[in-house]
C-alpha cells in the first residue's frame, strides 16, 4: 500500500496536489482523459439547470422528432422534448444513483471486509459464508430480486429501492477484496499495539485499519460506479427503474424509442452513447487509478 | 330495436373490405400474427384483456356475433335464428344442429345454459367480471336440445348485443360440471380451429377444425399467434415478415415507419376505437374528496392541444365524453366544450384551475399518478398529464407498474390519482356508463364515488326506449359526472391495424376485442 | 484429493441453503399478497373468501417458516413448486426456456473465447505499443457498451441494411440448425462482446505476469522469435486464471441475457425472470434464483477442484 493522500493542512498543499495530478497525467494518459470526461459529466449533472438549454420535461408538440440542429443539438424525442437537455438531466440521475449505490455498497462491503479480517475466527467465517451467498447471484439478478422485494420505495423523489438494489450486490464483491488487503494490515505491529493500548474495536477498525485499505476501496468504488450506472440503465430500460417523464439514459432507450430508428435515429444513438461513454470513463479511470495507486493490485 | 343507428366506418375501412371481397377466398396456408400480451389463462369469460381473446377466440363460438360489415348489427353464431318478445322480457334462440365440441361431445342447449349460469352465478373460485351484465336474466330454459329461452327480470335494451359479446365463449357443460375452472387451463370449444399447443412465452397455434359447423370454413389450415411483448419486437417482426399482422392496433408513428419500409405490401386500416383513457381520482382520499381539487386538475388539461400532438405519436386521438366521439349518441363538440375540462380556452381554464386550488388550500399540491407500464398509449398519457399539471404548479410523481399490481392497487383504493381505462366492445350506453355508477353498484368504478343522482339517471335511461329521451338522459349523466369530476376521459383512442396484403377476409372494427375467430380469414399467396 | 473434494462439495450446501433463505425471506419482507394482487387484477369484486381459498390452495395461509420448509422439502424432491401466475410447475416453466438461454450462453462463450485469446495475447506481447492501446480500448468498450443497446444496434442495422430480421420463434438446433443459428447468433454476439472483453483483459494481465518471470525475461533478451516460442508456454500458464474468468463469466452471462433477451424477443430464462419480477410471481423467481445460484456454485466448485489438481498446496491448506 503506497497511497499518500494529499494533506490539505500543510502549506503548499495545493502545488503538491497539482504535482500529483501532473504525475498521474504523465503516467496514465488514458486515465487523465477519462477523468476529464467524468469531470464534464459531473459538472453537467450538478449544474443541470444552468447547462441544459431546455427544461427536460416540457412537451413541445410543434417540435416532434426534430433532427439535431443549432436549436436542438441532439434533436428532440417523440414528445418534442430536447434530447440534449434530457441527456444532461440524465447524467444527474446516472451519477446520483451510480455514485450513491456504489458508495453505499463499497462502504458497507469495506466495513464488513475489514471487520471480517480483524476479528477473524468464527465471525470471519460467518461473514465469508454470507458473502458467498450474495456472490452466487449475478449483479443484475440480485438487483431484480431486491426490486421485486421492495417494490416501490421512493424517498424525496429518489428511488431508494433502485439504490439499494444496486448497492447490495456490490457489498460482497468489495468485501472480498478489502478483506484480503486488510488481512495484510492486521499483522502489522501497530494494530497489535493499538489493541494492547485497549482501544475499542471500532476505533481500531476505522482509525487504524481503514486508512490502510483506502487504495483498494477507492479503486473498487470507481469501478463499481461504472457497474452501477450500467445496472441503473438496464433496470430503467426494463421498466423496473426510473420512470417517465424523469430523464434517465436507459429509459430513453426503452418503450418505442426504437420505432423511430429511420426518421429519428438520434433517439437511440445519443442515450446509448452517453451510457457507454460514462461507463467507459469510469472503467478507464478505475483502471488507471489501480495502476497508479497499486500496480500489483488485482480486482 | 335499432337503438344504435349505425356507425361511422372510415373510408379506409370501407375500401379495405371492398377490395378483400372482390376475390374468391383461397384455402390453405398458415396465418402468423403477433399478440402483444400473453394471457395468464384461457378463460374468456373470466378475462378482461384482449390477450385472452386474440389467443382463444379461434377455438370458441359464441351465441351471437357482431356483424362487422354492418356493425353494430348482430348475427347468429351458434344460434341459427332468434326471436325477441315485444316487451323485451323473453329471448328465444334456435341453435345450429350437428355441432360438436373438439373432443367429440355433441353441442346442445345445456351447454349454453351452463356457460351463462357460470357467468351470472359463478361458483366458488370462478371469476366473472360480467356477472353484473347478466344480472337481469331471471331464468334460462332449455325445452329441447336446440332451443334456449332467456327470461328477464327487468328490461335491458341492450341485451341482444350482450349475447354477441366476444367474451361469452361457449364451454361444454360436461367440462364445467367436472371442474368449474376447467376453461382456465383447458381448451375445448366448437370454434373453427382446434387447439394444438401453447408454448409459454412463445406462441399459440391451432389447426383447422374439419367438423366446423359453418360449412366450407375456415379457409386457413392453421394459425400461429406469436407473443411479442415489446412493442419494438412486434414492429420489427411485422417489418421483417416474421408475422403477417397485428390485430390490436399501432400508433401513427409506427404505421408511418412500416409504410416507408414495406410500401404497397402493407395494408393499413383505421377506425376510431371504443377505448379511452380516464383520469380517475380516489374520492376517499384527501384532498381528492374535494370537488374543487378534482375540477381544478381536470381543467388544467389541454385536451384539444394534447389531441393534436398526441395523435401524432400515440394511439390517443379524439376528444370526447363518456360515449365514443363520432358515434350517434356522443355529445356534440359544441356541448362538450361547456363541460369542465373541455374548454378550448386553456389559458382561462388554467387560471380558474389555479383559483380553485387556492380556494381549496391546495396550491402546493403533490401527488402520485398511477399508470400501467404499457408503452402505448399509457406512457404518453402519463407523460402528458404530468406536464399539464406542472403548468398549474402541481408536482406529480408518475408511477408506472405492471398491469396486475396496478389493477390490484386501484381496486383496493390504494392510490391518489390514476390513469384508468374504459375498454368497451360497442358504443352501447348501458355498457359505457356502468363504469361511473356508485362504487357499491359498480366494482369497476375505481374512483370509489357514491352518487345516487348518477345512479338514478342511469336507471331511468336503461328503461327508456325512446332514443331521443335516452340520449338526453345520457347527457345529463355526463354533465353531472364531469361537474363532480370523479372520473373523466382524457382522450379516446384511434385504432390502426397493419396487415400484410396477403392476409384477406379479416374485418376491421372499432373494437380490438371483436372478430378474432379467424374463420373467414384467408391468405392470398 | 478425495478428502478435499468431499469437503469442498459439502461446502456448497450452506451456500445454497443461504441463497434459499435469503431469496425466500427477502421477497416476503414487504407485506403484499401475490394472490390478492392476482385476483384483484383479474377484475371484478373478489370476496375475502375467494382470496382465502386461493391462498389456501397455494399454501400461503401457513406461517412463513412452514412455507419455507415445504419449499425446501419440495426442492429436495426436485419439485420447485407451482408458478403463482400460470399455475404450472416452476420446473416446467423453466426447462422450456433453459435450452434457448443455455445455447445463447454457450455460443457467446465460444465467440468470446475465440476472439479473446488472440486479442489478449497481442496486447500482452506488444505491451504499451499502439496495438496494446487499441486492444485496451476495444476491450474497455466491451465493458462499457450496454449489451442491450449493442443488441438494438445489431437488430436495427439488419433491418436498415437488409430489411431482414432473424426468425422470431425458437427452433431447436436438432430440428433445423440453420433457422436456429440465424436466430441465436445475434444475441450471442450482443452478449459475447462484453464476455470477450473480460476474458481478453484477463489473458493480457495474466500473460504479463508470466512474461515478467525470469525465464521469460531471458528469452526476451534473445529476440522476438524466442519470445513467441516461450510465450506459447507462457500462454499455457496464463490459461488457468483465464479459465476461471471464463467459468465465472459464463454464469454472469445469464445476467446479461436478462436484459438482452428483451431486445431480441427471445423466450428465454432472462425474459421469464423479468416477467416474474413484474408479476411478483415469487415461486418462479425463487426457482430461477436457485437455478442460477446452483449454476454459479457448481462452476466455482469445478474451478476449485481444477486448481487443486494443478496446485497440490491447496488440497492441504
Coordinates of N, CA and C in Angstrom, one line a residue, chain A residues 55 57-59 61 64 78-79 81 152 154 243-245 255-256 258-263, chain B residues 235 239 253-254 257 261 309-310 312-313 376 379-380 383-384 386-387 390 397-400:
Chain A
X55 N -36.0 22.8 -20.6 CA -36.5 22.0 -19.5 C -36.7 20.6 -20.0
X57 N -38.7 18.2 -19.2 CA -40.0 17.7 -19.1 C -41.0 18.4 -20.0
X58 N -40.6 19.5 -20.5 CA -41.6 20.3 -21.2 C -41.9 19.7 -22.6
X59 N -43.2 19.4 -22.8 CA -43.6 18.8 -24.1 C -43.8 19.9 -25.1
X61 N -45.2 19.9 -28.8 CA -45.7 19.1 -29.9 C -45.4 19.8 -31.3
X64 N -41.8 17.8 -32.7 CA -41.7 16.4 -32.5 C -40.6 15.9 -33.4
X78 N -40.1 12.0 -29.3 CA -41.4 11.9 -29.8 C -42.3 13.0 -29.1
X79 N -42.0 13.5 -28.0 CA -42.8 14.5 -27.3 C -42.3 15.9 -27.6
X81 N -39.4 16.9 -26.7 CA -38.5 17.3 -25.6 C -37.1 17.3 -26.2
X152 N -41.9 -0.5 -4.8 CA -41.6 0.9 -5.0 C -41.3 1.5 -3.6
X154 N -39.8 5.2 -2.7 CA -39.3 6.5 -3.1 C -39.2 7.4 -2.0
X243 N -38.7 6.0 -13.9 CA -40.0 6.0 -14.7 C -40.1 7.4 -15.4
X244 N -40.7 7.3 -16.6 CA -41.1 8.5 -17.3 C -41.9 9.4 -16.4
X245 N -41.9 10.7 -16.6 CA -41.1 11.5 -17.5 C -39.7 11.9 -17.0
X255 N -39.2 1.5 -24.4 CA -40.5 1.8 -25.0 C -40.4 1.8 -26.5
X256 N -40.9 2.9 -27.1 CA -41.0 2.8 -28.5 C -39.9 3.7 -29.2
X258 N -37.1 2.8 -30.3 CA -36.6 2.1 -31.5 C -37.5 2.2 -32.7
X259 N -38.8 2.5 -32.4 CA -39.7 2.6 -33.6 C -39.2 3.7 -34.6
X260 N -38.5 4.6 -34.1 CA -38.2 5.8 -34.9 C -36.8 5.7 -35.5
X261 N -36.3 4.5 -35.6 CA -34.9 4.4 -36.0 C -34.6 5.0 -37.4
X262 N -35.6 5.0 -38.2 CA -35.5 5.5 -39.5 C -35.5 7.1 -39.6
X263 N -36.6 7.6 -39.0 CA -36.8 9.0 -39.0 C -36.0 9.7 -38.0
Chain B
X235 N -43.1 -4.7 -33.9 CA -42.9 -3.9 -35.2 C -41.8 -4.5 -36.1
X239 N -42.2 -5.9 -39.8 CA -41.4 -5.4 -40.9 C -40.6 -6.5 -41.6
X253 N -47.0 6.8 -35.6 CA -45.6 6.8 -36.0 C -45.1 5.4 -36.4
X254 N -45.7 4.4 -35.8 CA -45.3 3.0 -36.1 C -45.9 2.7 -37.5
X257 N -43.6 4.3 -40.1 CA -42.4 3.5 -40.3 C -42.6 2.3 -41.2
X261 N -41.2 1.3 -44.9 CA -40.3 0.2 -45.1 C -41.0 -0.8 -46.1
X309 N -51.2 16.9 -30.7 CA -49.9 16.4 -30.5 C -49.8 14.9 -30.3
X310 N -50.6 14.4 -29.4 CA -50.5 13.0 -29.0 C -50.9 12.1 -30.2
X312 N -50.1 12.3 -33.1 CA -49.0 12.1 -34.0 C -48.1 10.9 -33.5
X313 N -48.1 10.8 -32.2 CA -47.1 9.8 -31.6 C -47.7 8.7 -30.9
X376 N -47.9 1.8 -25.0 CA -48.8 2.5 -25.9 C -50.3 2.3 -25.4
X379 N -48.0 5.3 -21.4 CA -46.9 6.1 -21.1 C -47.1 7.5 -21.7
X380 N -47.4 7.7 -22.9 CA -47.6 9.1 -23.4 C -48.7 9.8 -22.6
X383 N -47.1 10.9 -19.3 CA -46.1 12.0 -19.5 C -46.8 13.3 -19.8
X384 N -47.8 13.2 -20.6 CA -48.6 14.4 -21.0 C -49.3 15.0 -19.7
X386 N -48.5 14.7 -16.5 CA -47.5 15.3 -15.6 C -47.2 16.7 -16.1
X387 N -46.9 16.8 -17.4 CA -46.6 18.1 -17.9 C -47.7 19.1 -17.8
X390 N -48.0 20.3 -14.1 CA -46.9 21.1 -13.8 C -47.2 22.6 -14.1
X397 N -45.7 12.8 -9.2 CA -44.8 11.7 -9.4 C -45.5 10.7 -10.2
X398 N -44.9 10.3 -11.3 CA -45.5 9.3 -12.2 C -45.1 7.9 -11.8
X399 N -46.0 7.0 -11.5 CA -45.7 5.7 -11.1 C -46.3 4.7 -12.0
X400 N -45.4 4.0 -12.7 CA -45.9 3.0 -13.7 C -45.6 1.6 -13.2

